[in-house]
PDB file of C-alpha atoms in Angstrom:
ATOM      1  CA  UNK A   1      94.082  97.964 114.643  1.00 53.00           C
ATOM      2  CA  UNK A   2      95.767 101.267 115.574  1.00 68.00           C
ATOM      3  CA  UNK A   3      93.562 103.745 117.274  1.00 78.00           C
ATOM      4  CA  UNK A   4      95.375 106.814 115.978  1.00 83.00           C
ATOM      5  CA  UNK A   5      93.233 109.913 116.269  1.00 90.00           C
ATOM      6  CA  UNK A   6      93.350 112.972 118.554  1.00 93.00           C
ATOM      7  CA  UNK A   7      89.774 112.354 119.829  1.00 95.00           C
ATOM      8  CA  UNK A   8      88.525 108.867 120.579  1.00 92.00           C
ATOM      9  CA  UNK A   9      84.829 108.233 121.285  1.00 94.00           C
ATOM     10  CA  UNK A  10      84.425 104.857 122.807  1.00 91.00           C
ATOM     11  CA  UNK A  11      81.044 103.102 123.325  1.00 93.00           C
ATOM     12  CA  UNK A  12      81.207 100.471 126.050  1.00 89.00           C
ATOM     13  CA  UNK A  13      78.603  97.917 126.950  1.00 90.00           C
ATOM     14  CA  UNK A  14      76.870  94.725 125.905  1.00 91.00           C
ATOM     15  CA  UNK A  15      73.958  94.928 123.555  1.00 93.00           C
ATOM     16  CA  UNK A  16      72.718  91.565 124.853  1.00 94.00           C
ATOM     17  CA  UNK A  17      71.824  93.013 128.264  1.00 94.00           C
ATOM     18  CA  UNK A  18      69.177  95.669 127.618  1.00 96.00           C
ATOM     19  CA  UNK A  19      70.356  99.179 128.679  1.00 96.00           C
ATOM     20  CA  UNK A  20      73.972  98.026 129.030  1.00 94.00           C
ATOM     21  CA  UNK A  21      74.008  98.423 125.264  1.00 95.00           C
ATOM     22  CA  UNK A  22      73.728 102.247 125.504  1.00 97.00           C
ATOM     23  CA  UNK A  23      77.359 102.918 124.584  1.00 95.00           C
ATOM     24  CA  UNK A  24      77.392 100.812 121.395  1.00 96.00           C
ATOM     25  CA  UNK A  25      73.982 102.214 120.406  1.00 97.00           C
ATOM     26  CA  UNK A  26      75.255 105.839 120.723  1.00 98.00           C
ATOM     27  CA  UNK A  27      78.322 105.007 118.640  1.00 97.00           C
ATOM     28  CA  UNK A  28      75.931 103.420 115.990  1.00 97.00           C
ATOM     29  CA  UNK A  29      73.684 106.531 116.015  1.00 97.00           C
ATOM     30  CA  UNK A  30      76.660 108.903 115.871  1.00 97.00           C
ATOM     31  CA  UNK A  31      77.992 107.012 112.907  1.00 96.00           C
ATOM     32  CA  UNK A  32      74.664 107.457 111.126  1.00 96.00           C
ATOM     33  CA  UNK A  33      74.653 111.118 112.075  1.00 95.00           C
ATOM     34  CA  UNK A  34      78.132 111.660 110.674  1.00 94.00           C
ATOM     35  CA  UNK A  35      77.017 110.499 107.214  1.00 95.00           C
ATOM     36  CA  UNK A  36      74.963 113.677 106.911  1.00 94.00           C
ATOM     37  CA  UNK A  37      77.261 115.952 109.006  1.00 94.00           C
ATOM     38  CA  UNK A  38      80.808 114.490 108.952  1.00 95.00           C
ATOM     39  CA  UNK A  39      82.848 114.474 112.069  1.00 95.00           C
ATOM     40  CA  UNK A  40      86.302 116.189 111.959  1.00 95.00           C
ATOM     41  CA  UNK A  41      89.076 114.008 110.626  1.00 94.00           C
ATOM     42  CA  UNK A  42      90.800 113.886 114.048  1.00 94.00           C
ATOM     43  CA  UNK A  43      87.934 111.931 115.542  1.00 96.00           C
ATOM     44  CA  UNK A  44      87.558 108.125 115.725  1.00 94.00           C
ATOM     45  CA  UNK A  45      84.459 106.257 116.822  1.00 95.00           C
ATOM     46  CA  UNK A  46      84.919 102.817 118.485  1.00 91.00           C
ATOM     47  CA  UNK A  47      82.240 100.372 119.430  1.00 92.00           C
ATOM     48  CA  UNK A  48      84.313  98.636 122.071  1.00 86.00           C
ATOM     49  CA  UNK A  49      81.395  96.464 123.332  1.00 84.00           C
ATOM     50  CA  UNK A  50      82.606  94.702 126.379  1.00 80.00           C
ATOM     51  CA  UNK A  51      86.208  94.837 125.218  1.00 74.00           C
ATOM     52  CA  UNK A  52      86.710  98.482 126.129  1.00 68.00           C
ATOM     53  CA  UNK A  53      89.195  97.754 128.889  1.00 66.00           C
ATOM     54  CA  UNK A  54      91.240  95.489 126.698  1.00 66.00           C
ATOM     55  CA  UNK A  55      91.225  97.431 123.470  1.00 64.00           C
ATOM     56  CA  UNK A  56      91.342 100.953 124.802  1.00 61.00           C
ATOM     57  CA  UNK A  57      92.670 101.220 128.300  1.00 64.00           C
ATOM     58  CA  UNK A  58      95.686  99.059 127.635  1.00 67.00           C
ATOM     59  CA  UNK A  59      96.631 100.603 124.288  1.00 71.00           C
ATOM     60  CA  UNK A  60      96.791 104.325 124.598  1.00 73.00           C
ATOM     61  CA  UNK A  61      98.270 105.976 121.537  1.00 77.00           C
ATOM     62  CA  UNK A  62     100.591 108.951 121.592  1.00 82.00           C
ATOM     63  CA  UNK A  63      98.166 110.949 119.345  1.00 86.00           C
ATOM     64  CA  UNK A  64      95.357 110.792 121.859  1.00 87.00           C
ATOM     65  CA  UNK A  65      94.412 114.125 123.248  1.00 92.00           C
ATOM     66  CA  UNK A  66      90.834 113.330 124.418  1.00 93.00           C
ATOM     67  CA  UNK A  67      88.904 110.183 125.159  1.00 91.00           C
ATOM     68  CA  UNK A  68      85.156 110.292 125.529  1.00 94.00           C
ATOM     69  CA  UNK A  69      83.817 107.084 127.066  1.00 91.00           C
ATOM     70  CA  UNK A  70      80.073 106.449 126.494  1.00 94.00           C
ATOM     71  CA  UNK A  71      78.481 103.931 128.890  1.00 92.00           C
ATOM     72  CA  UNK A  72      75.784 103.444 131.486  1.00 92.00           C
ATOM     73  CA  UNK A  73      76.666 104.765 134.934  1.00 89.00           C
ATOM     74  CA  UNK A  74      74.716 104.203 138.144  1.00 87.00           C
ATOM     75  CA  UNK A  75      74.170 107.533 139.810  1.00 87.00           C
ATOM     76  CA  UNK A  76      71.348 109.277 141.654  1.00 90.00           C
ATOM     77  CA  UNK A  77      69.033 110.390 138.778  1.00 94.00           C
ATOM     78  CA  UNK A  78      66.038 109.252 136.791  1.00 97.00           C
ATOM     79  CA  UNK A  79      66.701 106.488 134.281  1.00 97.00           C
ATOM     80  CA  UNK A  80      67.630 108.012 130.948  1.00 97.00           C
ATOM     81  CA  UNK A  81      69.429 110.957 132.542  1.00 98.00           C
ATOM     82  CA  UNK A  82      72.655 111.688 130.696  1.00 97.00           C
ATOM     83  CA  UNK A  83      75.580 113.473 132.385  1.00 95.00           C
ATOM     84  CA  UNK A  84      79.215 114.210 131.734  1.00 95.00           C
ATOM     85  CA  UNK A  85      81.568 112.887 134.392  1.00 91.00           C
ATOM     86  CA  UNK A  86      85.177 113.696 134.858  1.00 89.00           C
ATOM     87  CA  UNK A  87      87.270 110.735 135.955  1.00 82.00           C
ATOM     88  CA  UNK A  88      87.298 112.116 139.480  1.00 80.00           C
ATOM     89  CA  UNK A  89      83.526 112.304 139.574  1.00 80.00           C
ATOM     90  CA  UNK A  90      82.902 108.664 138.746  1.00 70.00           C
ATOM     91  CA  UNK A  91      81.018 107.314 141.788  1.00 58.00           C
ATOM     92  CA  UNK A  92      83.404 104.891 143.462  1.00 56.00           C
ATOM     93  CA  UNK A  93      82.554 101.244 142.806  1.00 52.00           C
ATOM     94  CA  UNK A  94      79.701 102.247 140.522  1.00 46.00           C
ATOM     95  CA  UNK A  95      81.384 102.213 137.195  1.00 51.00           C
ATOM     96  CA  UNK A  96      82.081  98.666 136.148  1.00 53.00           C
ATOM     97  CA  UNK A  97      81.656  96.567 133.061  1.00 50.00           C
ATOM     98  CA  UNK A  98      79.070  93.719 133.008  1.00 42.00           C
ATOM     99  CA  UNK A  99      81.648  91.410 134.484  1.00 43.00           C
ATOM    100  CA  UNK A 100      81.979  93.673 137.465  1.00 49.00           C
ATOM    101  CA  UNK A 101      85.511  94.644 136.631  1.00 51.00           C
ATOM    102  CA  UNK A 102      86.132  98.076 138.069  1.00 59.00           C
ATOM    103  CA  UNK A 103      87.482 100.415 135.388  1.00 63.00           C
ATOM    104  CA  UNK A 104      88.068 103.428 137.617  1.00 66.00           C
ATOM    105  CA  UNK A 105      91.803 102.799 137.964  1.00 70.00           C
ATOM    106  CA  UNK A 106      92.399 102.330 134.161  1.00 73.00           C
ATOM    107  CA  UNK A 107      90.571 105.603 133.569  1.00 77.00           C
ATOM    108  CA  UNK A 108      92.692 107.420 136.165  1.00 77.00           C
ATOM    109  CA  UNK A 109      95.848 105.944 134.626  1.00 78.00           C
ATOM    110  CA  UNK A 110      94.691 107.020 131.115  1.00 80.00           C
ATOM    111  CA  UNK A 111      93.842 110.536 132.421  1.00 83.00           C
ATOM    112  CA  UNK A 112      97.551 110.982 132.963  1.00 84.00           C
ATOM    113  CA  UNK A 113      98.314 110.914 129.245  1.00 85.00           C
ATOM    114  CA  UNK A 114      95.079 112.479 127.801  1.00 90.00           C
ATOM    115  CA  UNK A 115      91.825 114.194 128.757  1.00 92.00           C
ATOM    116  CA  UNK A 116      89.294 111.537 129.777  1.00 90.00           C
ATOM    117  CA  UNK A 117      85.569 111.968 130.387  1.00 92.00           C
ATOM    118  CA  UNK A 118      82.538 109.639 130.611  1.00 92.00           C
ATOM    119  CA  UNK A 119      79.178 110.513 128.960  1.00 95.00           C
ATOM    120  CA  UNK A 120      77.115 108.377 131.279  1.00 94.00           C
ATOM    121  CA  UNK A 121      73.434 107.444 131.206  1.00 96.00           C
ATOM    122  CA  UNK A 122      71.590 106.138 134.145  1.00 95.00           C
ATOM    123  CA  UNK A 123      70.143 102.747 133.118  1.00 96.00           C
ATOM    124  CA  UNK A 124      66.590 101.709 133.744  1.00 96.00           C
ATOM    125  CA  UNK A 125      67.185  97.998 133.346  1.00 94.00           C
ATOM    126  CA  UNK A 126      70.240  95.840 132.820  1.00 93.00           C
ATOM    127  CA  UNK A 127      69.164  92.204 132.237  1.00 92.00           C
ATOM    128  CA  UNK A 128      72.485  90.433 132.830  1.00 89.00           C
ATOM    129  CA  UNK A 129      72.929  87.526 132.957  1.00 91.00           C
ATOM    130  CA  UNK A 130      69.640  87.126 131.011  1.00 93.00           C
ATOM    131  CA  UNK A 131      69.763  88.098 127.381  1.00 95.00           C
ATOM    132  CA  UNK A 132      67.416  90.949 126.487  1.00 93.00           C
ATOM    133  CA  UNK A 133      67.946  92.882 123.305  1.00 95.00           C
ATOM    134  CA  UNK A 134      67.091  96.497 122.998  1.00 95.00           C
ATOM    135  CA  UNK A 135      67.215  99.577 125.249  1.00 97.00           C
ATOM    136  CA  UNK A 136      64.365 100.713 127.475  1.00 98.00           C
ATOM    137  CA  UNK A 137      62.490 103.701 126.136  1.00 98.00           C
ATOM    138  CA  UNK A 138      63.975 106.146 128.664  1.00 98.00           C
ATOM    139  CA  UNK A 139      67.507 105.152 127.754  1.00 98.00           C
ATOM    140  CA  UNK A 140      66.813 104.996 123.990  1.00 98.00           C
ATOM    141  CA  UNK A 141      65.342 108.504 124.253  1.00 98.00           C
ATOM    142  CA  UNK A 142      68.668 109.675 125.846  1.00 98.00           C
ATOM    143  CA  UNK A 143      70.685 108.913 122.766  1.00 98.00           C
ATOM    144  CA  UNK A 144      70.153 112.289 121.082  1.00 97.00           C
ATOM    145  CA  UNK A 145      71.204 114.116 124.257  1.00 98.00           C
ATOM    146  CA  UNK A 146      74.342 111.992 124.440  1.00 98.00           C
ATOM    147  CA  UNK A 147      75.135 112.796 120.839  1.00 97.00           C
ATOM    148  CA  UNK A 148      74.595 116.459 121.511  1.00 97.00           C
ATOM    149  CA  UNK A 149      77.061 116.344 124.457  1.00 97.00           C
ATOM    150  CA  UNK A 150      79.627 114.383 122.486  1.00 97.00           C
ATOM    151  CA  UNK A 151      79.469 116.811 119.551  1.00 97.00           C
ATOM    152  CA  UNK A 152      79.984 119.704 121.979  1.00 96.00           C
ATOM    153  CA  UNK A 153      83.078 117.973 123.261  1.00 95.00           C
ATOM    154  CA  UNK A 154      84.336 117.264 119.750  1.00 95.00           C
ATOM    155  CA  UNK A 155      83.573 120.656 118.187  1.00 90.00           C
ATOM    156  CA  UNK A 156      83.984 122.841 121.254  1.00 80.00           C
TER     157      UNK A 156
END
Protein backbone atom coordinates (compact mmCIF):
# COMPACT_ATOMS: atom_id res chain seq x y z
CA UNK A 1 0.00 0.00 0.00
CA UNK A 2 1.52 3.33 -0.98
CA UNK A 3 1.63 5.94 1.73
CA UNK A 4 1.32 8.91 -0.57
CA UNK A 5 0.26 12.01 1.30
CA UNK A 6 2.04 15.14 2.40
CA UNK A 7 1.22 14.64 6.08
CA UNK A 8 1.34 11.16 7.59
CA UNK A 9 -0.05 10.56 11.09
CA UNK A 10 1.17 7.20 12.40
CA UNK A 11 -0.15 5.53 15.53
CA UNK A 12 2.36 3.04 16.93
CA UNK A 13 1.85 0.51 19.69
CA UNK A 14 0.21 -2.75 20.64
CA UNK A 15 -3.41 -2.71 21.80
CA UNK A 16 -2.81 -6.00 23.62
CA UNK A 17 -0.52 -4.37 26.20
CA UNK A 18 -2.66 -1.74 27.98
CA UNK A 19 -1.29 1.80 27.51
CA UNK A 20 0.99 0.68 24.70
CA UNK A 21 -2.16 0.89 22.56
CA UNK A 22 -2.28 4.68 22.88
CA UNK A 23 -1.10 5.35 19.30
CA UNK A 24 -3.64 3.07 17.59
CA UNK A 25 -6.43 4.37 19.86
CA UNK A 26 -5.62 7.97 18.92
CA UNK A 27 -5.71 7.06 15.21
CA UNK A 28 -9.08 5.36 15.75
CA UNK A 29 -10.47 8.41 17.61
CA UNK A 30 -9.06 10.79 15.01
CA UNK A 31 -10.74 8.73 12.28
CA UNK A 32 -14.07 9.07 14.10
CA UNK A 33 -13.49 12.80 14.58
CA UNK A 34 -12.75 13.25 10.87
CA UNK A 35 -16.19 11.88 9.93
CA UNK A 36 -17.71 15.03 11.43
CA UNK A 37 -14.87 17.42 10.56
CA UNK A 38 -12.93 15.99 7.60
CA UNK A 39 -9.18 16.26 7.59
CA UNK A 40 -7.45 17.95 4.64
CA UNK A 41 -6.95 15.74 1.57
CA UNK A 42 -3.18 15.82 2.04
CA UNK A 43 -3.40 13.90 5.35
CA UNK A 44 -3.24 10.13 5.79
CA UNK A 45 -3.89 8.31 9.07
CA UNK A 46 -2.09 5.00 9.62
CA UNK A 47 -2.63 2.55 12.45
CA UNK A 48 0.81 0.98 12.25
CA UNK A 49 0.41 -1.08 15.40
CA UNK A 50 3.74 -2.70 16.12
CA UNK A 51 4.69 -2.62 12.43
CA UNK A 52 5.54 1.08 12.41
CA UNK A 53 9.26 0.58 11.89
CA UNK A 54 8.68 -1.83 9.01
CA UNK A 55 5.85 -0.05 7.21
CA UNK A 56 6.82 3.54 7.78
CA UNK A 57 10.45 4.03 8.57
CA UNK A 58 11.70 1.87 5.72
CA UNK A 59 9.30 3.18 3.09
CA UNK A 60 9.47 6.98 2.99
CA UNK A 61 7.59 8.45 0.06
CA UNK A 62 8.77 11.47 -1.89
CA UNK A 63 5.47 13.27 -1.18
CA UNK A 64 6.00 13.20 2.58
CA UNK A 65 6.50 16.63 4.09
CA UNK A 66 5.58 15.88 7.68
CA UNK A 67 5.29 12.75 9.77
CA UNK A 68 3.53 12.82 13.12
CA UNK A 69 4.25 9.70 15.17
CA UNK A 70 1.79 9.02 17.99
CA UNK A 71 3.07 6.69 20.69
CA UNK A 72 3.81 6.26 24.37
CA UNK A 73 7.08 7.81 25.51
CA UNK A 74 8.77 7.39 28.87
CA UNK A 75 9.61 10.84 30.18
CA UNK A 76 9.54 12.67 33.50
CA UNK A 77 5.84 13.58 33.84
CA UNK A 78 2.58 12.33 35.31
CA UNK A 79 0.96 9.41 33.45
CA UNK A 80 -1.35 10.73 30.77
CA UNK A 81 0.78 13.79 30.08
CA UNK A 82 0.97 14.47 26.35
CA UNK A 83 3.86 16.33 24.84
CA UNK A 84 5.26 17.06 21.41
CA UNK A 85 8.84 15.91 20.91
CA UNK A 86 11.19 16.78 18.11
CA UNK A 87 13.40 13.92 17.02
CA UNK A 88 16.30 15.48 18.88
CA UNK A 89 14.29 15.64 22.11
CA UNK A 90 13.43 11.96 22.31
CA UNK A 91 15.06 10.79 25.52
CA UNK A 92 17.90 8.50 24.50
CA UNK A 93 17.05 4.85 24.97
CA UNK A 94 13.54 5.63 26.12
CA UNK A 95 11.70 5.40 22.83
CA UNK A 96 11.37 1.79 21.78
CA UNK A 97 8.65 -0.45 20.51
CA UNK A 98 7.37 -3.30 22.67
CA UNK A 99 10.09 -5.55 21.39
CA UNK A 100 12.69 -3.09 22.70
CA UNK A 101 13.87 -2.15 19.25
CA UNK A 102 15.22 1.40 19.43
CA UNK A 103 13.62 3.60 16.81
CA UNK A 104 15.63 6.73 17.48
CA UNK A 105 17.95 6.12 14.53
CA UNK A 106 15.17 5.46 11.95
CA UNK A 107 13.46 8.65 13.12
CA UNK A 108 16.68 10.63 12.72
CA UNK A 109 17.18 9.13 9.25
CA UNK A 110 13.62 10.01 8.26
CA UNK A 111 14.04 13.56 9.59
CA UNK A 112 16.56 14.10 6.80
CA UNK A 113 13.79 13.82 4.17
CA UNK A 114 10.76 15.29 5.98
CA UNK A 115 9.70 17.01 9.20
CA UNK A 116 9.27 14.42 11.95
CA UNK A 117 7.75 14.80 15.38
CA UNK A 118 6.39 12.52 18.07
CA UNK A 119 3.20 13.21 19.98
CA UNK A 120 4.06 11.19 23.05
CA UNK A 121 2.00 10.22 26.06
CA UNK A 122 3.53 9.11 29.33
CA UNK A 123 2.08 5.65 30.00
CA UNK A 124 0.72 4.60 33.36
CA UNK A 125 0.94 0.86 32.77
CA UNK A 126 2.27 -1.31 29.96
CA UNK A 127 1.40 -4.95 30.60
CA UNK A 128 3.79 -6.68 28.16
CA UNK A 129 4.30 -9.57 27.98
CA UNK A 130 0.92 -10.10 29.65
CA UNK A 131 -2.13 -9.37 27.53
CA UNK A 132 -4.28 -6.61 28.97
CA UNK A 133 -6.78 -4.87 26.74
CA UNK A 134 -7.66 -1.22 27.18
CA UNK A 135 -5.93 1.96 28.25
CA UNK A 136 -5.69 3.17 31.82
CA UNK A 137 -7.98 6.10 32.60
CA UNK A 138 -5.17 8.67 32.67
CA UNK A 139 -3.95 7.66 29.21
CA UNK A 140 -7.46 7.30 27.77
CA UNK A 141 -8.25 10.81 29.04
CA UNK A 142 -5.18 12.07 27.15
CA UNK A 143 -6.60 11.16 23.73
CA UNK A 144 -8.49 14.47 23.19
CA UNK A 145 -5.34 16.45 24.04
CA UNK A 146 -3.32 14.38 21.56
CA UNK A 147 -5.95 14.96 18.87
CA UNK A 148 -5.90 18.70 19.58
CA UNK A 149 -2.11 18.75 19.18
CA UNK A 150 -2.24 16.70 15.97
CA UNK A 151 -4.91 18.95 14.46
CA UNK A 152 -2.78 21.99 15.30
CA UNK A 153 0.13 20.40 13.42
CA UNK A 154 -2.09 19.47 10.47
CA UNK A 155 -4.01 22.73 10.16
CA UNK A 156 -1.34 25.10 11.45
